[in-house]
Structures are given as structure tokens and as C-alpha cells.
Tab-separated table of C-alpha atoms in Angstrom:
chain	number	residue	atom	x	y	z
C	1	UNK	CA	21.426	-15.064	-5.647
C	2	UNK	CA	18.572	-14.368	-4.538
C	3	UNK	CA	16.068	-16.864	-1.902
C	4	UNK	CA	12.271	-17.050	-2.912
C	5	UNK	CA	9.851	-18.267	-0.484
C	6	UNK	CA	7.088	-19.390	-2.493
C	7	UNK	CA	3.534	-20.608	-1.524
C	8	UNK	CA	2.896	-23.906	-2.566
C	9	UNK	CA	-0.024	-26.620	-2.597
C	10	UNK	CA	1.784	-29.684	-0.695
C	11	UNK	CA	1.828	-32.696	-2.247
C	12	UNK	CA	0.344	-35.607	-1.891
C	13	UNK	CA	2.427	-37.133	0.204
C	14	UNK	CA	3.374	-34.545	1.977
C	15	UNK	CA	-0.709	-33.770	2.947
C	16	UNK	CA	-0.672	-36.815	6.242
C	17	UNK	CA	2.753	-35.195	6.884
C	18	UNK	CA	3.367	-33.251	10.196
C	19	UNK	CA	6.108	-31.678	9.174
C	20	UNK	CA	4.505	-29.860	6.454
C	21	UNK	CA	1.777	-29.174	8.085
C	22	UNK	CA	4.348	-27.452	10.720
C	23	UNK	CA	5.610	-26.040	7.740
C	24	UNK	CA	2.470	-24.543	6.526
C	25	UNK	CA	1.743	-23.220	9.668
C	26	UNK	CA	5.289	-20.877	10.590
C	27	UNK	CA	7.252	-20.433	6.823
C	28	UNK	CA	10.126	-22.436	6.385
C	29	UNK	CA	12.552	-23.696	8.136
C	30	UNK	CA	11.218	-23.109	12.096
C	31	UNK	CA	11.275	-26.075	14.410
C	32	UNK	CA	8.034	-24.976	16.195
C	33	UNK	CA	5.362	-26.858	18.593
C	34	UNK	CA	2.730	-27.868	16.328
C	35	UNK	CA	-0.040	-24.940	16.866
C	36	UNK	CA	-2.884	-26.456	19.041
C	37	UNK	CA	-5.192	-25.471	15.926
C	38	UNK	CA	-3.820	-28.406	14.130
C	39	UNK	CA	-4.241	-30.478	16.958
C	40	UNK	CA	-7.177	-32.691	18.022
C	41	UNK	CA	-8.504	-34.186	21.240
C	42	UNK	CA	-10.511	-37.123	21.713
C	43	UNK	CA	-12.313	-37.950	24.055
C	44	UNK	CA	-10.311	-41.552	24.120
C	45	UNK	CA	-7.412	-38.852	25.067
C	46	UNK	CA	-5.736	-39.523	21.873
C	47	UNK	CA	-4.667	-36.424	19.831
C	48	UNK	CA	-4.615	-36.453	16.146
C	49	UNK	CA	-3.592	-34.128	13.087
C	50	UNK	CA	-5.748	-32.503	11.546
C	51	UNK	CA	-5.564	-32.170	7.977
C	52	UNK	CA	-6.498	-29.399	5.756
C	53	UNK	CA	-4.763	-28.324	2.797
C	54	UNK	CA	-3.215	-25.169	3.413
C	55	UNK	CA	-0.306	-24.204	1.260
C	56	UNK	CA	3.663	-25.017	2.583
C	57	UNK	CA	6.493	-23.097	2.099
C	58	UNK	CA	9.000	-24.175	-0.285
C	59	UNK	CA	12.506	-22.500	-0.747
C	60	UNK	CA	13.909	-21.809	-4.707
C	61	UNK	CA	16.564	-19.939	-5.045
C	62	UNK	CA	16.689	-17.714	-8.132
C	63	UNK	CA	19.320	-16.065	-9.820
C	64	UNK	CA	19.696	-14.378	-13.226
C	65	UNK	CA	22.452	-15.197	-15.519
C	66	UNK	CA	25.446	-12.529	-15.982
C	67	UNK	CA	24.453	-11.600	-19.154
C	68	UNK	CA	20.577	-11.326	-18.321
C	69	UNK	CA	18.855	-9.317	-20.567
C	70	UNK	CA	15.653	-7.414	-20.523
C	71	UNK	CA	13.642	-9.374	-22.211
C	72	UNK	CA	14.193	-12.685	-20.623
C	73	UNK	CA	14.785	-10.707	-17.305
C	74	UNK	CA	11.406	-10.104	-17.244
C	75	UNK	CA	10.134	-12.988	-17.888
C	76	UNK	CA	11.853	-14.835	-15.379
C	77	UNK	CA	10.423	-12.154	-12.716
C	78	UNK	CA	6.892	-12.875	-13.713
C	79	UNK	CA	6.883	-16.681	-13.385
C	80	UNK	CA	8.091	-16.563	-10.029
C	81	UNK	CA	5.209	-13.333	-9.473
C	82	UNK	CA	2.733	-15.772	-10.745
C	83	UNK	CA	4.179	-18.558	-8.778
C	84	UNK	CA	3.300	-15.770	-5.707
C	85	UNK	CA	-0.113	-15.314	-7.067
C	86	UNK	CA	0.939	-12.002	-7.755
C	87	UNK	CA	-2.425	-11.014	-10.213
C	88	UNK	CA	-0.207	-7.983	-11.582
C	89	UNK	CA	3.089	-10.029	-11.977
C	90	UNK	CA	3.937	-8.650	-15.324
C	91	UNK	CA	2.998	-5.137	-14.674
C	92	UNK	CA	5.236	-5.377	-11.790
C	93	UNK	CA	8.195	-6.995	-13.161
C	94	UNK	CA	8.346	-3.807	-15.253
C	95	UNK	CA	7.857	-1.132	-13.166
C	96	UNK	CA	10.491	-2.896	-11.104
C	97	UNK	CA	12.874	-3.160	-13.548
C	98	UNK	CA	12.551	0.132	-15.426
C	99	UNK	CA	12.680	1.529	-11.742
C	100	UNK	CA	15.920	-0.534	-11.476
C	101	UNK	CA	17.452	0.979	-14.317
C	102	UNK	CA	16.333	4.522	-14.439
C	103	UNK	CA	13.709	4.741	-17.254
C	104	UNK	CA	10.108	4.168	-18.478
C	105	UNK	CA	8.455	1.394	-18.593
C	106	UNK	CA	8.007	1.649	-22.466
C	107	UNK	CA	11.276	2.068	-22.816
C	108	UNK	CA	11.821	-1.884	-21.665
C	109	UNK	CA	9.959	-2.703	-25.369
C	110	UNK	CA	12.141	-1.012	-27.595
C	111	UNK	CA	14.943	-2.409	-25.743
C	112	UNK	CA	14.075	-6.211	-25.656
C	113	UNK	CA	18.010	-8.087	-25.391
C	114	UNK	CA	19.424	-5.443	-23.141
C	115	UNK	CA	22.542	-6.506	-20.952
C	116	UNK	CA	22.175	-5.683	-17.656
C	117	UNK	CA	25.082	-5.059	-15.677
C	118	UNK	CA	25.740	-7.462	-12.412
C	119	UNK	CA	24.521	-4.887	-10.023
C	120	UNK	CA	21.379	-3.772	-12.089
C	121	UNK	CA	20.577	-7.874	-11.964
C	122	UNK	CA	21.350	-8.086	-8.601
C	123	UNK	CA	19.098	-5.772	-7.947
C	124	UNK	CA	16.270	-6.703	-10.141
C	125	UNK	CA	16.240	-9.927	-8.110
C	126	UNK	CA	16.081	-8.079	-4.390
C	127	UNK	CA	13.142	-6.118	-5.627
C	128	UNK	CA	11.615	-9.353	-7.279
C	129	UNK	CA	12.166	-11.236	-4.031
C	130	UNK	CA	10.664	-8.751	-1.585
C	131	UNK	CA	7.727	-8.560	-4.424
C	132	UNK	CA	6.917	-12.335	-3.638
C	133	UNK	CA	6.631	-11.465	-0.390
C	134	UNK	CA	3.460	-9.172	-0.874
C	135	UNK	CA	5.137	-6.273	-0.254
C	136	UNK	CA	3.979	-2.840	-2.512
C	137	UNK	CA	5.408	-2.255	-5.260
C	138	UNK	CA	4.693	1.851	-4.835
C	139	UNK	CA	7.087	1.254	-1.450
C	140	UNK	CA	9.678	-0.377	-3.542
C	141	UNK	CA	10.352	2.481	-6.207
C	142	UNK	CA	8.920	5.139	-3.866
C	143	UNK	CA	6.573	6.518	-5.935
C	144	UNK	CA	3.090	6.211	-6.988
C	145	UNK	CA	1.108	8.732	-9.610
C	146	UNK	CA	-2.147	10.469	-7.826
C	147	UNK	CA	-3.992	12.628	-9.895
C	148	UNK	CA	-1.317	13.653	-12.664
C	149	UNK	CA	1.292	13.883	-9.675
C	150	UNK	CA	4.009	11.617	-9.420
C	151	UNK	CA	4.361	11.238	-5.624
C	152	UNK	CA	6.954	10.351	-3.222
C	153	UNK	CA	5.186	7.191	-1.066
C	154	UNK	CA	7.570	5.276	1.964
C	155	UNK	CA	5.689	2.968	4.286
C	156	UNK	CA	5.389	5.675	6.868
C	157	UNK	CA	2.279	6.976	4.626
C	158	UNK	CA	-0.942	4.620	2.954
C	159	UNK	CA	-0.368	4.407	-0.610
C	160	UNK	CA	-2.740	7.016	-2.918
C	161	UNK	CA	-5.865	4.953	-3.997
C	162	UNK	CA	-7.396	6.022	-7.283
C	163	UNK	CA	-10.924	5.948	-5.700
C	164	UNK	CA	-9.117	8.525	-3.389
C	165	UNK	CA	-9.109	11.116	-6.672
C	166	UNK	CA	-12.888	11.148	-6.580
C	167	UNK	CA	-12.928	13.226	-3.670
C	168	UNK	CA	-10.396	16.184	-5.249
C	169	UNK	CA	-13.310	15.987	-7.878
C	170	UNK	CA	-15.485	17.027	-5.245
C	171	UNK	CA	-13.346	19.694	-3.915
C	172	UNK	CA	-12.606	21.280	-7.097
C	173	UNK	CA	-15.647	20.704	-8.272
C	174	UNK	CA	-17.041	23.668	-4.973
C	175	UNK	CA	-14.019	25.472	-5.216
C	176	UNK	CA	-15.315	26.153	-9.217
C	177	UNK	CA	-18.615	27.099	-7.783
C	178	UNK	CA	-17.086	29.363	-5.041
C	179	UNK	CA	-15.066	30.961	-7.930
C	180	UNK	CA	-13.905	35.031	-7.270
C	181	UNK	CA	-13.297	33.509	-3.685
C	182	UNK	CA	-10.176	32.962	-1.437
C	183	UNK	CA	-10.161	30.226	-0.368
C	184	UNK	CA	-8.657	27.991	2.865
C	185	UNK	CA	-8.982	23.998	2.438
C	186	UNK	CA	-8.203	22.024	5.075
C	187	UNK	CA	-6.785	18.177	3.845
C	188	UNK	CA	-7.226	16.187	7.437
C	189	UNK	CA	-4.476	13.300	8.173
C	190	UNK	CA	-2.709	14.060	4.989
C	191	UNK	CA	-0.301	11.602	4.697
C	192	UNK	CA	2.019	11.383	2.030
C	193	UNK	CA	0.767	15.059	0.589
C	194	UNK	CA	-1.723	13.981	-2.226
C	195	UNK	CA	-4.887	15.421	-1.884
C	196	UNK	CA	-3.454	18.489	-0.656
C	197	UNK	CA	-1.412	18.804	-3.613
C	198	UNK	CA	-3.609	17.497	-5.966
C	199	UNK	CA	-5.904	20.875	-4.904
C	200	UNK	CA	-3.456	23.015	-4.867
C	201	UNK	CA	-1.666	22.337	-8.316
C	202	UNK	CA	-5.335	22.666	-9.937
C	203	UNK	CA	-7.348	25.574	-7.888
C	204	UNK	CA	-4.983	28.527	-7.786
C	205	UNK	CA	-7.505	30.605	-5.369
C	206	UNK	CA	-6.519	28.038	-2.162
C	207	UNK	CA	-4.720	27.966	0.335
C	208	UNK	CA	-4.310	24.439	1.632
C	209	UNK	CA	-3.154	23.436	5.559
C	210	UNK	CA	-2.000	19.994	5.483
C	211	UNK	CA	-2.721	18.555	8.943
C	212	UNK	CA	-1.304	14.930	10.038
C	213	UNK	CA	-0.217	13.405	13.731
C	214	UNK	CA	2.611	12.042	12.157
C	215	UNK	CA	6.085	13.556	12.247
C	216	UNK	CA	6.641	10.428	9.821
C	217	UNK	CA	3.940	11.438	7.526
C	218	UNK	CA	4.291	14.756	7.490
C	219	UNK	CA	8.640	14.461	6.231
C	220	UNK	CA	7.300	12.536	2.962
C	221	UNK	CA	4.561	15.406	2.970
C	222	UNK	CA	6.519	17.860	3.197
C	223	UNK	CA	9.379	16.332	-0.007
C	224	UNK	CA	6.600	16.338	-2.343
C	225	UNK	CA	5.560	20.019	-1.903
C	226	UNK	CA	8.849	21.006	-1.892
C	227	UNK	CA	9.291	18.250	-5.797
C	228	UNK	CA	6.448	21.259	-6.655
C	229	UNK	CA	7.245	24.095	-5.211
C	230	UNK	CA	3.758	24.848	-3.701
C	231	UNK	CA	5.775	25.657	-0.392
C	232	UNK	CA	3.378	28.846	-0.394
C	233	UNK	CA	0.433	27.331	-0.934
C	234	UNK	CA	0.477	24.971	1.124
C	235	UNK	CA	1.231	24.366	5.029
C	236	UNK	CA	2.155	21.307	6.920
C	237	UNK	CA	0.890	21.392	10.365
C	238	UNK	CA	0.748	18.429	12.490
C	239	UNK	CA	-2.402	18.402	14.280
C	240	UNK	CA	-4.772	15.743	16.102
C	241	UNK	CA	-7.044	16.175	13.383
C	242	UNK	CA	-8.597	19.779	13.453
C	243	UNK	CA	-7.103	20.795	16.705
C	244	UNK	CA	-4.559	22.798	14.964
C	245	UNK	CA	-5.929	24.793	12.282
C	246	UNK	CA	-5.104	28.196	11.728
C	247	UNK	CA	-7.325	29.366	10.229
C	248	UNK	CA	-11.465	28.384	10.247
C	249	UNK	CA	-12.135	26.157	6.886
C	250	UNK	CA	-13.846	26.914	4.075
C	251	UNK	CA	-13.506	23.513	2.347
C	252	UNK	CA	-12.122	20.490	4.834
C	253	UNK	CA	-11.524	16.651	2.623
C	254	UNK	CA	-10.445	13.505	4.340
C	255	UNK	CA	-9.660	10.312	3.731
C	256	UNK	CA	-9.244	8.742	7.285
C	257	UNK	CA	-9.006	5.960	8.792
C	258	UNK	CA	-12.431	3.933	8.118
C	259	UNK	CA	-11.425	0.129	8.380
C	260	UNK	CA	-13.261	-1.767	10.852
C	261	UNK	CA	-10.882	-4.393	13.424
C	262	UNK	CA	-12.611	-6.624	11.570
C	263	UNK	CA	-12.458	-6.515	8.468
C	264	UNK	CA	-8.986	-5.929	8.518
C	265	UNK	CA	-7.658	-9.077	9.418
C	266	UNK	CA	-9.161	-9.791	5.631
C	267	UNK	CA	-7.574	-7.895	3.745
C	268	UNK	CA	-4.240	-8.602	1.232
C	269	UNK	CA	-1.068	-8.864	2.287
C	270	UNK	CA	-0.370	-6.203	0.481
C	271	UNK	CA	-1.678	-3.607	2.658
C	272	UNK	CA	-2.715	-5.721	5.817
C	273	UNK	CA	0.940	-6.380	6.235
C	274	UNK	CA	2.996	-3.327	4.872
C	275	UNK	CA	0.943	-0.502	4.939
C	276	UNK	CA	0.014	1.508	8.135
C	277	UNK	CA	-2.324	0.643	10.606
C	278	UNK	CA	-3.151	3.889	12.230
C	279	UNK	CA	-3.732	5.207	8.515
C	280	UNK	CA	-6.594	2.189	7.676
C	281	UNK	CA	-8.041	0.924	11.155
C	282	UNK	CA	-11.406	2.909	12.372
C	283	UNK	CA	-11.965	0.850	15.576
C	284	UNK	CA	-14.787	-1.508	15.323
C	285	UNK	CA	-17.147	-0.024	13.412
C	286	UNK	CA	-14.636	1.744	11.229
C	287	UNK	CA	-16.116	5.368	12.926
C	288	UNK	CA	-13.723	6.556	15.860
C	289	UNK	CA	-11.864	8.664	13.981
C	290	UNK	CA	-14.590	10.273	11.596
C	291	UNK	CA	-16.560	10.529	14.740
C	292	UNK	CA	-13.580	12.679	16.367
C	293	UNK	CA	-13.254	14.905	13.889
C	294	UNK	CA	-17.248	15.412	12.967
C	295	UNK	CA	-17.118	16.702	16.391
C	296	UNK	CA	-14.306	19.352	15.990
C	297	UNK	CA	-15.915	20.700	12.794
C	298	UNK	CA	-18.136	23.203	14.273
C	299	UNK	CA	-15.276	25.325	16.113
C	300	UNK	CA	-12.562	25.009	12.841
C	301	UNK	CA	-14.745	25.436	9.485
C	302	UNK	CA	-16.701	28.118	8.226
C	303	UNK	CA	-20.580	28.937	8.631
C	304	UNK	CA	-21.066	27.726	4.795
C	305	UNK	CA	-18.303	24.977	4.744
C	306	UNK	CA	-17.975	22.140	2.398
C	307	UNK	CA	-17.116	18.865	3.849
C	308	UNK	CA	-15.521	15.816	1.929
C	309	UNK	CA	-14.689	12.821	2.761
C	310	UNK	CA	-13.778	9.035	2.172
C	311	UNK	CA	-15.911	6.336	4.251
C	312	UNK	CA	-17.039	2.328	3.732
C	313	UNK	CA	-19.453	1.705	1.458
C	314	UNK	CA	-21.970	0.409	4.120
C	315	UNK	CA	-20.762	3.446	6.778
C	316	UNK	CA	-23.023	6.443	5.013
C	317	UNK	CA	-26.161	6.771	7.177
C	318	UNK	CA	-23.738	6.368	10.205
C	319	UNK	CA	-21.872	9.545	9.481
C	320	UNK	CA	-25.214	11.349	7.962
């Protein structure tokens, strides 16, 4: 059995109910004083409740039947996720169930009437409840595809994004231009090792130094490097940016934190509540970490080095 906490709009009779408003502010079953933002003090000294249309929490008991089949299980989970305003509800339900069953997502379509075991149903319900709370699917199933590589990921690392594949494209284009040379590539802030592995897998004339200050992130990267047996081509280094880079780099590639402090508060809950803030936020202007990297470059790169950075859409002029 699973308990879902669903975000629903207050029904008409509760829009003027202080208890309902309190649930909207604090979540279910929390009996706290009303926050100041909900109170208005007038000149006559009276205090009234400020009304709004803030959603409230509602607990829903969700349980799959003991003989639940694949098709109905996906449909039920999709409905729960849609109620939580998950825009990829059906896809997420399919990915989570395929993960529980240890099959490809396509397998589900051909086995609509396959009956789940009680343990599988329980695991599936638990994952759906976590997804209802906006926990990213990549963390729930511990993998994410990037540049054709299946990576292990967990909450210690940023989830690789498709747009970051453009960084890999730029690096590989530069490698092609320098065909015949043995190149040293530094992947700064490697996280899961996504960029380093993608470059190493597609450019045999490179040696990658994958640098990160986080020991936990490097543990994730090490797991991915070992999986693809690229230990001889990818060297993991615990380093504050380029500080401990063992050799001058011909190419530097980095997807560093570039979100501004203000923009961080507006990110989707999937990102804001679960992904490592240190991999996202780059200070008031989003440029704190990038600026430190740029200042390190002269001491750590070759004279004709190529540098590829992922930055915010409006940060180009400042970075240049």
C-alpha cells in the first residue's frame, strides 16, 4: 500500500477555511501557526486571513490489486502522476515499471497482460509515489543515457542533459581538426563522467583527465569508467577545477554551475529539490565558478588550447 500526497486545488467550501490554507502552506497533517504571509493586520488592529488559490495537499491511499497486470498498472500509475502534474506521466510510468521488471520499455507493449508479483507491485508503487513527489526518474532507476552511453547516476551528480551533448560535438570537431595528434583533454567538474566518457569513446587519440572536487561525484564517475573499461584512457582527479591537473591540456571542456541565485528559486521542483545545488548555482550572476576557471587557464593549458564551456543563454558577452 502506498500513500500519495497529491496537490489539488481547494474545493469551494475550503477556500475560506484557515485550516485548509494552513495545509496548503505546510503540507498534510502539519498543525503549525499560520505563517505571516497568510495574515493581514489592518489599521484597526484586526487580523484577517489572506485568501488565495494555493493548492492544498490531499492524501490518497493507492494500492494495486494482488494480481495487477502490466497494462492496468501502467494506466493506474499514469493517472496518479497526471494528478501530480507530471507532464511525462505515461512515459515515466512505463520506465519505472520496466525498471522494476528488469526489461526494456518496449517489452511492456507486448506483455500487456503479464501479472506482477506482489514484490514487483510494491516496488512499482513505491517508485511512483517518489515520482509523484517530483523525484527525477534518472535517480529512481539510477541510469541516464548520454551520447549513446548508459550512465549510472545518483543524487551526488547532476543528471546529464541532451543539450550538453553539443559540448561533446564541439570537442570531437576540434579533435578531428587536430587529427594525428595525441591530445590531452580536461573535463572539469566531471560529475558522472558523462562528457569524459563520450569523448574517450569517440576519440581514441585523446587522454581524458576527469576532474571534480566532490569525492562522491568521482565515485559515480569511477563506476561508469570501470563499466566501459576506459580506465587506461580516463584518469579521475580530485581537484578544485584545474588546480591539480597533471599535464597541460590541449582541450578543456566544462559544464560548470551557471544558474544565478535568483533563477535557482524558479527551477522546477525536480531539479531544485533533488539535484546537487553545488553543480547548479554559480552565484548572484551565475559566473563565480566559471570566472575562477578562466583565471586558471593560462597556467594549465597549451598555448593553442581549445576551451568549450556550457553557459547560460545570456552569459556569452560576460564570459568572453
